[in-house]
Structures are given as structure tokens and as C-alpha cells.
Amino acid sequence: MDSLLITGGTPLNGTVKVSGAKNAALPILLGAILFDKKVIFENVPHLRDIHTTKNLLETLGFETNFENGCMEVCQKNTISSEAPYDLVKTMRASVLCLGPLLARLGEANVAMPGGCAIGTRPVDLHLSALEKMGAKFSLDNGYIKGRCQKLHGAHIQFDFPTVGGTENIMMAASLADGETILENAAREPEIVDLANFLNSCGAKISGAGESQIKIQGVTRLEQKNPYKIMPDRIEAGTYLIAAAMTNGEVRVKDCPYHDMEALFDKLRACNVILEIEGDSVIAKKHQELNAVDIRTLPHPGFPTDMQAQFMAMLSICKGSGIVEETIFENRFMHVPELKRMGADIRVTGNSAMVRGIPSLTGAPVMASDLRAGAALVLAGLCAEGETRVDRIYHVDRGYEGMELKLQSLGAKIKRIKGE
Ligand code: EPZ
């Protein structure tokens, strides 16, 4: 398993370009299951999770070709309905093939995704919504087995605005009979990107990005032009914080700042200057960083995927800040690792009190999940001395060439190949 070796203390300066959004690409690529002809995607990031999705599509009977950010997906022969455990266990987003398989085949056999480091992450809301559309499910040997004659429209109310649940239903309803209305839908920008892709191929989806989404089923989808994946707002936010923490000045190119208001409000409250220039945002700090409180919420609230990175910054801010995690039940795995670097953090339930200290000190630490790993890299960039972040495969799941992008900004960081 690879590690990243970081010598802290160098201010980051220069320009970094944001890659395509992992959390838009994953549902959109699995949406290719809805098509009986080739679909082409551009700006697809080279990430572990994308390669896992490519493998899953091939396992299901699709031919794929992925180079230079362009992914082609084409049904090769009869589609298999089985998403095997060895793939699903490495990427729970594989459950997003459930809706498309039921819509195309009338059946799906998807391994239960299981929990992960940040929580149990059930899929009960996905299943109950699909049952309202006519699907029947059973659980056999760790597999979700779904069957239906032909999915039909339904009026669905989500107990929680689940991102994956919203995406699964939007895809399933695109080819169902009649109209589906989704209430309390997730409003994340990646939902809008998925709807834009499907609508560009003939789907009839309205209201994406709002709490109510209406989908009028159609008989067939066909792509007219290649679809370009939106830029990654979480990757962008991570590099904005890197600039502030290292006292540098970084231009983040292709930054989807319209989708980042909650994060920008909190960064500015911490004394981070954010200047918008065209499709770029320039981040720098103009005086000492000040601590603020944050509370993660469904979009457009503060994104849970930025919580760990923001906490790393709070650990060197003047004053104290409270971090409240309301989305996942166990998303503080980065806390003990940050404390190894000297951070003063006290966790009570889903809340963490962070008291800023003048500087972190480098140490060997371990990534436990994607965003925790990113937070530890940020901490290493500004810590005194050397930090080694182990199990960096977590970071490789969601950050395209992170060490290369950071090196281009002047960071002293290199990858140590594991055995
Ligand atoms: C998506 O996960 C993202 N992943 C996550 O990003 C992100 O943190 C999350 O949305 C919230 O924004 C992808 O898009 C691939 P949810 P998802 O369904 O769809 C509970 C990253 O770092 N829930 O909105 O799994 C669930 O347990 C990853 O890039 C149910 O109870 O998120 C969780 O507590 C991490 N039952 C909460 O809702 C369900 O049926 C949010 O889950 C579904 C969800």
C-alpha cells in the first residue's frame, strides 16, 4: 500500500486545474446501463472509483474504452443482472446500478454494499422507493435480488434527502411507465449533472436541484453528443483550503463556485480571501486564520465531504471552532490522526470542539477514508517536519494525481510505493 511523504512548511503558489467530479461521474457512468447504444463521456477523472465502475460495467456486459479523460461505454451482448460482491465491497456507489438494471432488464442482483469507515450506510430508502415503482426485493446470501415486470411511476417521499437514492430513482424512472414525483429529493449539484446528462439523451426530468423532482418515463434514450462531466467542487474546496493553510496563493481553475456558497461563506469568515476571476477562484489568507463553527447539512448546506479538510484548517486557526457532523454517524476517523500531529480536538457524539494551535507537528498517520486522507495531507503540508500518510489508496479513490498537483504548487510531497 502506497504512502505519501510530506515535508511541511512550504507556501503553495500557482495554478491547479480541477478534475471532473467523482460523485457526478459515478452515477452518470452507471446510467450508461440505460442505453442500448454507445455513450461517450468527457472530463472523466482517472480515479480508483472510476476504474472500479469501468470494471463493473464490463462485468455487466458492456464494452468500455477509457483514455485521456474520455470514456466510451457500449452494450456488447446480453446484459448480466449481477453486480458481484468483490466489486461492490470496494465501492458502495455500485448500488447505483440497481435502478438502471431494473429499468432495462426487470431484474437486478446487487451485492449488499455493506458499511464503510464513515457509517453503516444502508440503502433502505432506495429499496422502498423502487418497491413503490413495482419492484420486489429479497435478500439472499448478501445479495439484493430485485425483480419487476415493468417499473411504473410513483409519488415518492424520501425520509432523508439521500443523494444515491435520488440518483437511483431518477435513472429508474427515466424508462418507467408514467410519471414519478420525488419529494424531499437531494439537491446536490451532481444530481443536476445526472439530470442534464439524461435529459440531453431524451429523458424528461424537471426540478433537479430542487426538493421536488418530476420524471416522465420515456421508451428509449439515445445520446446525441458526448457528455462532459461537471468539475469536482470537493476537490476544488480541498485545494482552496490547502492555499489558506500553507499561507500561499493558489488559482483553482474550473472551480464550480456557484455550487460552493456554504463553503465560501465559512472560508471567508475564517479570513480566507477568495477572488473570483472567470472560471477560476484565487485563494489566499490576508491575516491570521480565525476559527468558526461548522455544521454539515444536505446541499445547499455545508458539505459533509468538506468536513475533515475544514477541521484540519481549524486545528491551526486562532480560537476554537465546533464541528457538527449531521450526515454520517462516524465521520470523525481523522480526529485521532490529527491529534497525533498535535491537534487539540475533543469529540462528544457527533460534535467536535477544535482548539487552534500555532502549528501542527509532522508524524506518521493513516488514512481511514477518502476525505480523512485528504485532511491528513493538508495537515502535513503545513506541519513542522515530516508527515507520512499511509493507506493513500483511500485518497486515490477521489483525487486525481493529488501529489502531482501539489508538487506543481511547490509542495514537498512524494509517493512511496508500498510492497
Ligand atoms: C453520496 O453518498 C456521496 N457519494 C458521498 O460522498 C457524500 O458524502 C454523500 O452523498 C452525502 O453528500 C457519492 O455520490 C458516490 P446519502 P450516498 O445516500 O449517496 C443515510 C465522498 O467522500 N441513508 O445521501 O451514500 C446514510 O446512511 C463520498 O465522495 C439511509 O439511511 O449518501 C447517510 O447517513 C462519501 N438510507 C445519509 O443518509 C438510505 O437508503 C446520507 O446518505 C440512504 C442513505
Coordinates of C-alpha atoms and ligand atoms in Angstrom, one line a residue:
M1 CA 0.0 0.0 0.0
D2 CA 1.4 3.4 -1.1
S3 CA 2.1 6.3 1.3
L4 CA 2.7 10.0 0.8
L5 CA 5.8 11.6 2.4
I6 CA 5.3 15.3 3.0
T7 CA 7.8 17.9 4.4
G8 CA 5.6 20.7 5.7
G9 CA 6.1 24.5 5.7
T10 CA 6.2 25.5 2.0
P11 CA 3.5 28.0 1.0
L12 CA 1.7 26.7 -2.1
N13 CA 1.7 29.0 -5.1
G14 CA 0.5 28.6 -8.7
T15 CA -2.5 27.2 -10.6
V16 CA -4.2 23.9 -10.2
K17 CA -7.0 22.6 -12.5
V18 CA -10.0 20.8 -11.0
S19 CA -10.8 17.4 -12.5
G20 CA -14.2 16.0 -13.3
A21 CA -16.4 15.3 -10.3
K22 CA -16.2 11.8 -8.9
N23 CA -19.7 12.0 -7.4
A24 CA -21.2 13.1 -10.8
A25 CA -19.2 10.6 -12.9
L26 CA -20.1 7.5 -10.9
P27 CA -23.9 7.8 -11.3
I28 CA -23.6 9.1 -14.9
L29 CA -21.3 6.3 -16.0
L30 CA -23.7 3.7 -14.4
G31 CA -26.5 5.5 -16.2
A32 CA -25.0 4.0 -19.4
I33 CA -26.8 0.8 -18.4
L34 CA -30.0 2.5 -19.6
F35 CA -28.7 2.7 -23.2
D36 CA -28.6 0.1 -25.9
K37 CA -26.1 2.1 -28.0
K38 CA -22.7 3.7 -27.3
V39 CA -22.4 6.6 -24.9
I40 CA -19.4 8.9 -24.7
F41 CA -18.3 10.9 -21.6
E42 CA -15.6 13.6 -21.4
N43 CA -13.7 15.1 -18.4
V44 CA -13.9 11.8 -16.6
P45 CA -11.3 11.8 -13.8
H46 CA -8.7 9.0 -13.6
L47 CA -9.6 7.7 -10.1
R48 CA -9.7 4.3 -8.5
D49 CA -13.5 4.5 -8.1
I50 CA -13.8 5.3 -11.9
H51 CA -11.8 2.2 -12.7
T52 CA -14.0 0.1 -10.3
T53 CA -17.0 1.5 -12.2
K54 CA -15.4 0.6 -15.5
N55 CA -14.8 -3.0 -14.2
L56 CA -18.4 -3.2 -13.0
L57 CA -19.8 -2.1 -16.4
E58 CA -17.6 -4.7 -18.1
T59 CA -18.8 -7.4 -15.7
L60 CA -22.4 -6.4 -16.6
G61 CA -21.7 -6.9 -20.3
F62 CA -20.6 -3.5 -21.5
E63 CA -17.5 -2.7 -23.6
T64 CA -15.6 0.3 -22.2
N65 CA -12.7 2.4 -23.5
F66 CA -11.1 5.0 -21.2
E67 CA -8.2 7.3 -22.2
N68 CA -7.3 10.9 -21.7
G69 CA -10.5 11.6 -19.7
C70 CA -12.8 10.2 -22.4
M71 CA -14.9 7.1 -21.5
E72 CA -16.9 5.2 -24.1
V73 CA -19.4 2.6 -22.9
C74 CA -21.3 0.3 -25.3
Q75 CA -23.5 -2.7 -24.6
K76 CA -21.6 -5.6 -26.1
N77 CA -24.1 -8.5 -25.6
T78 CA -26.8 -9.5 -23.3
I79 CA -26.6 -7.6 -20.0
S80 CA -25.9 -9.5 -16.8
S81 CA -28.0 -8.5 -13.8
E82 CA -25.3 -9.3 -11.3
A83 CA -23.1 -6.8 -9.6
P84 CA -20.6 -9.1 -7.7
Y85 CA -19.6 -8.6 -4.1
D86 CA -15.9 -8.3 -4.8
L87 CA -16.6 -5.1 -6.8
V88 CA -19.4 -3.7 -4.7
K89 CA -17.4 -4.2 -1.4
T90 CA -14.7 -1.8 -2.7
M91 CA -17.2 0.9 -3.8
R92 CA -20.6 1.2 -2.3
A93 CA -21.7 3.5 -5.1
S94 CA -22.1 0.3 -7.1
V95 CA -25.6 0.2 -5.7
L96 CA -26.4 2.9 -8.2
C97 CA -26.7 0.1 -10.9
L98 CA -29.8 -1.1 -9.1
G99 CA -32.2 1.3 -10.7
P100 CA -30.8 1.2 -14.2
L101 CA -30.8 -2.7 -14.2
L102 CA -34.4 -2.9 -13.1
A103 CA -35.4 -0.3 -15.7
R104 CA -33.5 -2.1 -18.5
L105 CA -33.8 -5.8 -17.5
G106 CA -36.6 -6.1 -15.0
E107 CA -34.1 -7.7 -12.6
A108 CA -31.0 -6.9 -10.6
N109 CA -28.7 -8.9 -8.3
V110 CA -26.5 -6.5 -6.4
A111 CA -24.3 -7.4 -3.5
M112 CA -25.3 -5.6 -0.3
P113 CA -22.8 -2.7 -0.2
G114 CA -22.1 -3.2 3.5
G115 CA -20.9 -0.3 5.7
C116 CA -17.7 1.6 5.4
A117 CA -15.5 3.6 7.7
I118 CA -17.9 6.5 7.9
G119 CA -21.0 4.6 8.8
T120 CA -23.5 1.7 8.1
R121 CA -24.8 3.5 5.0
P122 CA -28.0 1.5 4.5
V123 CA -29.9 1.5 1.2
D124 CA -33.4 1.1 2.7
L125 CA -34.6 4.4 1.1
H126 CA -33.5 3.2 -2.3
L127 CA -35.4 -0.1 -2.0
S128 CA -38.6 1.3 -0.6
A129 CA -38.8 3.8 -3.4
L130 CA -38.2 1.2 -6.1
E131 CA -40.9 -1.0 -4.4
K132 CA -43.3 1.8 -4.9
M133 CA -42.4 1.7 -8.6
G134 CA -43.3 -2.0 -8.8
A135 CA -40.1 -3.8 -7.8
K136 CA -40.0 -6.7 -5.4
F137 CA -36.8 -7.4 -3.4
S138 CA -35.4 -10.3 -1.4
L139 CA -32.1 -10.6 0.4
D140 CA -30.2 -13.8 -0.4
N141 CA -26.7 -14.6 0.6
G142 CA -25.7 -11.0 0.9
Y143 CA -27.3 -10.0 -2.4
I144 CA -30.2 -7.7 -3.0
K145 CA -32.3 -9.5 -5.6
G146 CA -34.8 -7.2 -7.3
R147 CA -37.5 -8.2 -9.8
C148 CA -40.2 -6.3 -11.7
Q149 CA -42.5 -6.6 -14.7
K150 CA -42.1 -3.0 -15.9
L151 CA -41.4 -0.2 -13.5
H152 CA -44.2 2.3 -13.2
G153 CA -44.3 5.9 -12.0
A154 CA -45.0 6.6 -8.3
H155 CA -45.2 9.5 -5.9
I156 CA -42.2 9.0 -3.6
Q157 CA -41.4 10.9 -0.4
F158 CA -37.8 10.4 1.0
D159 CA -37.5 10.4 4.8
F160 CA -34.0 11.8 4.2
P161 CA -32.7 13.6 1.0
T162 CA -30.5 10.7 0.0
V163 CA -28.1 11.5 -2.8
G164 CA -27.7 8.0 -4.1
G165 CA -31.4 7.2 -3.5
T166 CA -32.4 10.3 -5.6
E167 CA -30.0 9.2 -8.4
N168 CA -31.2 5.6 -8.4
I169 CA -34.8 6.7 -8.7
M170 CA -34.1 9.4 -11.3
M171 CA -32.4 6.7 -13.5
A172 CA -35.0 4.0 -12.9
A173 CA -37.9 6.5 -13.5
S174 CA -36.4 7.7 -16.8
L175 CA -37.5 4.5 -18.5
A176 CA -40.6 3.6 -16.3
D177 CA -44.2 3.8 -17.4
G178 CA -45.8 7.2 -16.5
E179 CA -44.7 10.0 -14.1
T180 CA -42.6 9.7 -11.0
I181 CA -42.7 12.5 -8.4
L182 CA -39.8 12.6 -5.9
E183 CA -40.4 14.6 -2.7
N184 CA -37.5 15.6 -0.4
A185 CA -35.0 14.8 -3.1
A186 CA -31.4 15.5 -2.6
R187 CA -30.3 18.9 -4.2
E188 CA -26.6 18.2 -4.7
P189 CA -25.1 19.7 -7.9
E190 CA -24.2 16.2 -9.0
I191 CA -27.9 15.3 -9.1
V192 CA -28.3 18.2 -11.6
D193 CA -25.4 16.9 -13.7
L194 CA -27.0 13.5 -13.9
A195 CA -30.4 15.0 -14.9
N196 CA -28.7 17.2 -17.5
F197 CA -27.0 14.1 -19.0
L198 CA -30.2 12.1 -19.1
N199 CA -32.2 15.0 -20.5
S200 CA -29.6 15.5 -23.2
C201 CA -30.4 12.0 -24.3
G202 CA -34.2 12.3 -24.4
A203 CA -35.2 11.9 -20.8
K204 CA -37.9 14.1 -19.3
I205 CA -36.7 15.2 -15.9
S206 CA -37.7 18.5 -14.3
G207 CA -36.8 20.1 -10.9
A208 CA -33.4 18.5 -10.4
G209 CA -31.6 20.6 -7.8
E210 CA -34.8 21.3 -6.0
S211 CA -36.6 19.2 -3.4
Q212 CA -39.3 18.1 -5.8
I213 CA -38.2 16.3 -9.0
K214 CA -40.6 15.1 -11.7
I215 CA -39.7 12.4 -14.2
Q216 CA -41.9 11.4 -17.1
G217 CA -40.8 8.0 -18.3
V218 CA -39.8 7.5 -22.0
T219 CA -39.4 4.3 -24.0
R220 CA -35.8 4.8 -25.0
L221 CA -32.7 7.0 -24.5
E222 CA -30.2 7.9 -27.1
Q223 CA -27.1 10.1 -26.9
K224 CA -26.7 12.9 -29.5
N225 CA -23.3 14.4 -28.3
P226 CA -20.6 13.3 -25.8
Y227 CA -21.4 14.5 -22.3
K228 CA -18.8 16.5 -20.3
I229 CA -18.8 15.7 -16.5
M230 CA -19.0 18.8 -14.2
P231 CA -15.9 19.8 -12.2
D232 CA -15.4 18.5 -8.7
R233 CA -16.4 21.0 -6.1
I234 CA -14.9 18.9 -3.2
E235 CA -11.5 18.6 -4.9
A236 CA -11.7 22.4 -5.6
G237 CA -12.5 23.1 -2.0
T238 CA -9.7 20.9 -0.8
Y239 CA -7.1 23.0 -2.8
L240 CA -8.6 26.3 -1.6
I241 CA -8.0 25.2 2.0
A242 CA -4.5 24.0 1.1
A243 CA -3.7 27.5 0.0
A244 CA -5.0 29.1 3.2
M245 CA -3.3 26.5 5.5
T246 CA 0.1 27.0 3.9
N247 CA -0.2 30.8 3.7
G248 CA 0.2 30.6 -0.1
E249 CA -1.8 31.9 -3.1
V250 CA -3.4 29.4 -5.4
R251 CA -5.6 29.8 -8.5
V252 CA -8.1 27.0 -8.7
K253 CA -9.1 26.7 -12.3
D254 CA -12.5 25.3 -13.4
C255 CA -13.8 25.9 -9.9
P256 CA -17.6 25.4 -9.7
Y257 CA -18.0 28.3 -7.2
H258 CA -21.8 28.7 -7.8
D259 CA -22.2 25.3 -6.1
M260 CA -19.9 26.2 -3.2
E261 CA -21.6 29.1 -1.4
A262 CA -21.8 27.5 2.0
L263 CA -18.1 26.6 2.0
F264 CA -17.1 30.0 0.7
D265 CA -19.1 31.7 3.5
K266 CA -17.2 29.8 6.1
L267 CA -13.8 30.2 4.5
R268 CA -14.3 34.0 4.2
A269 CA -15.4 34.0 7.9
C270 CA -12.0 32.4 8.7
N271 CA -10.2 35.3 6.9
V272 CA -9.5 33.4 3.7
I273 CA -9.6 35.7 0.7
L274 CA -11.4 34.2 -2.3
E275 CA -11.3 36.2 -5.6
I276 CA -13.4 35.0 -8.5
E277 CA -11.8 35.5 -11.9
G278 CA -13.7 33.9 -14.8
D279 CA -13.9 30.2 -14.1
S280 CA -11.1 30.4 -11.5
V281 CA -11.0 31.2 -7.8
I282 CA -7.8 32.6 -6.3
A283 CA -7.4 31.7 -2.6
K284 CA -5.0 33.3 -0.1
K285 CA -5.2 34.5 3.5
H286 CA -4.7 38.1 4.3
Q287 CA -4.3 37.8 8.0
E288 CA -4.3 35.2 10.8
L289 CA -6.9 32.5 10.3
N290 CA -9.9 32.7 12.6
A291 CA -11.8 29.7 13.9
V292 CA -15.6 29.4 13.1
D293 CA -18.2 26.7 13.8
I294 CA -19.5 24.4 11.0
R295 CA -22.4 22.1 10.8
T296 CA -22.7 19.7 7.9
L297 CA -26.1 19.6 6.1
P298 CA -27.6 18.3 2.8
H299 CA -26.9 20.7 -0.1
P300 CA -27.0 23.7 -0.2
G301 CA -25.7 23.4 3.4
F302 CA -22.1 22.9 4.3
P303 CA -21.0 19.7 2.6
T304 CA -20.1 16.7 4.7
D305 CA -17.4 15.8 2.2
M306 CA -15.5 19.0 3.2
Q307 CA -15.8 18.5 7.0
A308 CA -12.5 16.7 7.5
Q309 CA -10.5 19.1 5.4
F310 CA -12.1 22.1 7.2
M311 CA -11.3 20.5 10.6
A312 CA -7.6 20.3 9.6
M313 CA -7.7 24.0 8.9
L314 CA -9.5 24.7 12.2
S315 CA -6.7 22.9 14.1
I316 CA -4.3 25.8 13.2
C317 CA -6.8 28.7 13.4
K318 CA -6.8 31.3 16.2
G319 CA -9.6 30.5 18.7
S320 CA -11.9 27.5 18.9
G321 CA -14.5 26.0 16.4
I322 CA -17.2 23.4 16.8
V323 CA -17.7 20.9 14.0
E324 CA -21.1 19.2 13.9
E325 CA -21.4 16.2 11.6
T326 CA -25.1 15.6 10.9
I327 CA -25.0 13.4 7.8
F328 CA -22.9 10.3 8.8
E329 CA -22.7 8.7 12.2
N330 CA -19.0 8.0 12.2
R331 CA -17.1 10.7 10.2
F332 CA -14.5 11.7 12.8
M333 CA -12.0 9.0 12.0
H334 CA -9.5 11.7 11.1
V335 CA -9.6 13.1 14.6
P336 CA -7.2 10.7 16.3
E337 CA -4.8 11.0 13.4
L338 CA -4.8 14.8 13.6
K339 CA -4.3 14.6 17.3
R340 CA -1.1 12.6 16.6
M341 CA 0.1 15.7 14.9
G342 CA -0.7 17.8 18.0
A343 CA -4.2 19.0 17.2
D344 CA -6.4 19.8 20.2
I345 CA -9.7 18.2 19.4
R346 CA -12.4 16.9 21.7
V347 CA -15.2 14.7 20.3
T348 CA -18.6 14.4 22.0
G349 CA -21.1 12.4 20.0
N350 CA -21.4 13.9 16.5
S351 CA -19.7 17.1 17.6
A352 CA -16.0 18.0 17.8
M353 CA -14.5 21.0 19.6
V354 CA -11.3 22.1 17.8
R355 CA -9.0 24.5 19.7
G356 CA -6.5 26.0 17.3
I357 CA -2.8 25.7 18.0
P358 CA 0.1 27.7 16.4
S359 CA 1.4 24.8 14.4
L360 CA 1.0 21.0 13.9
T361 CA 4.0 18.7 14.0
G362 CA 4.7 16.0 11.4
A363 CA 4.0 12.4 12.3
P364 CA 3.3 9.0 10.6
V365 CA -0.6 8.9 10.2
M366 CA -3.1 6.7 8.5
A367 CA -5.9 7.5 6.1
S368 CA -9.2 5.7 7.1
D369 CA -11.4 7.1 4.3
L370 CA -11.2 9.4 1.3
R371 CA -11.7 12.8 2.9
A372 CA -9.9 11.9 6.1
G373 CA -6.9 11.1 4.0
A374 CA -7.2 14.4 2.2
A375 CA -7.4 16.2 5.6
L376 CA -4.2 14.5 6.7
V377 CA -2.3 15.5 3.6
L378 CA -3.4 19.1 4.2
A379 CA -2.2 18.9 7.8
G380 CA 1.1 17.5 6.6
L381 CA 1.6 20.4 4.1
C382 CA 1.6 23.0 7.0
A383 CA 3.0 20.9 9.8
E384 CA 6.6 21.3 11.1
G385 CA 8.8 18.4 9.9
E386 CA 7.9 15.3 8.0
T387 CA 4.5 13.5 7.8
R388 CA 3.9 10.1 6.2
V389 CA 0.3 9.4 5.3
D390 CA -0.3 5.6 4.9
R391 CA -3.1 3.8 3.0
I392 CA -3.2 6.5 0.5
Y393 CA -5.3 4.3 -1.8
H394 CA -8.2 6.0 0.0
V395 CA -7.1 9.4 -1.4
D396 CA -6.6 7.8 -4.8
R397 CA -10.3 6.9 -4.9
G398 CA -11.3 10.6 -5.2
Y399 CA -8.3 12.8 -6.0
E400 CA -6.7 12.6 -9.5
G401 CA -2.9 12.8 -9.1
M402 CA -3.0 14.7 -5.8
E403 CA 0.7 14.6 -5.2
L404 CA 1.4 15.7 -8.8
K405 CA -1.0 18.7 -8.5
L406 CA 0.5 19.6 -5.1
Q407 CA 4.1 19.3 -6.4
S408 CA 3.1 21.7 -9.2
L409 CA 2.2 24.2 -6.5
G410 CA 5.6 23.8 -4.8
A411 CA 4.7 21.2 -2.1
K412 CA 7.5 18.9 -0.9
I413 CA 5.5 15.7 -1.3
K414 CA 6.3 12.3 -2.9
R415 CA 4.6 8.9 -3.2
I416 CA 6.3 6.0 -1.5
K417 CA 5.4 2.8 -3.3
G418 CA 4.2 0.1 -0.9
E419 CA 5.0 -3.6 -1.3
Ligands
EPZ1 C1 -23.1 10.4 -1.6 O1 -23.1 9.2 -0.8 C2 -21.6 10.7 -1.9 N1 -21.1 9.6 -2.7 C3 -20.9 10.9 -0.6 O2 -19.5 11.2 -0.9 C4 -21.5 12.0 0.2 O3 -20.8 12.1 1.5 C5 -23.0 11.7 0.5 O4 -23.6 11.5 -0.8 C6 -23.7 12.9 1.2 O5 -23.5 14.1 0.4 C7 -21.3 9.6 -4.0 O6 -22.0 10.4 -4.5 C8 -20.7 8.4 -4.7 P1 -26.7 9.5 1.1 P2 -24.5 8.5 -0.5 O7 -27.5 8.4 0.5 O8 -25.4 8.5 -1.7 C9 -28.4 7.7 5.1 C10 -17.2 11.1 -0.8 O9 -16.4 11.3 0.1 N2 -29.1 6.8 4.2 O10 -27.1 10.9 0.8 O11 -24.2 7.1 0.0 C11 -26.9 7.3 5.1 O12 -26.6 6.3 6.0 C12 -18.5 10.3 -0.5 O13 -17.0 11.4 -2.0 C13 -30.1 5.9 4.8 O14 -30.3 5.9 6.0 O15 -25.2 9.4 0.6 C14 -26.2 8.6 5.4 O16 -26.2 8.7 6.9 C15 -18.5 9.9 0.9 N3 -30.8 5.1 3.9 C16 -27.1 9.7 4.9 O17 -28.4 9.0 4.6 C17 -30.6 5.1 2.6 O18 -31.3 4.3 1.9 C18 -26.6 10.2 3.6 O19 -26.5 9.2 2.6 C19 -29.7 6.0 2.0 C20 -28.9 6.8 2.8

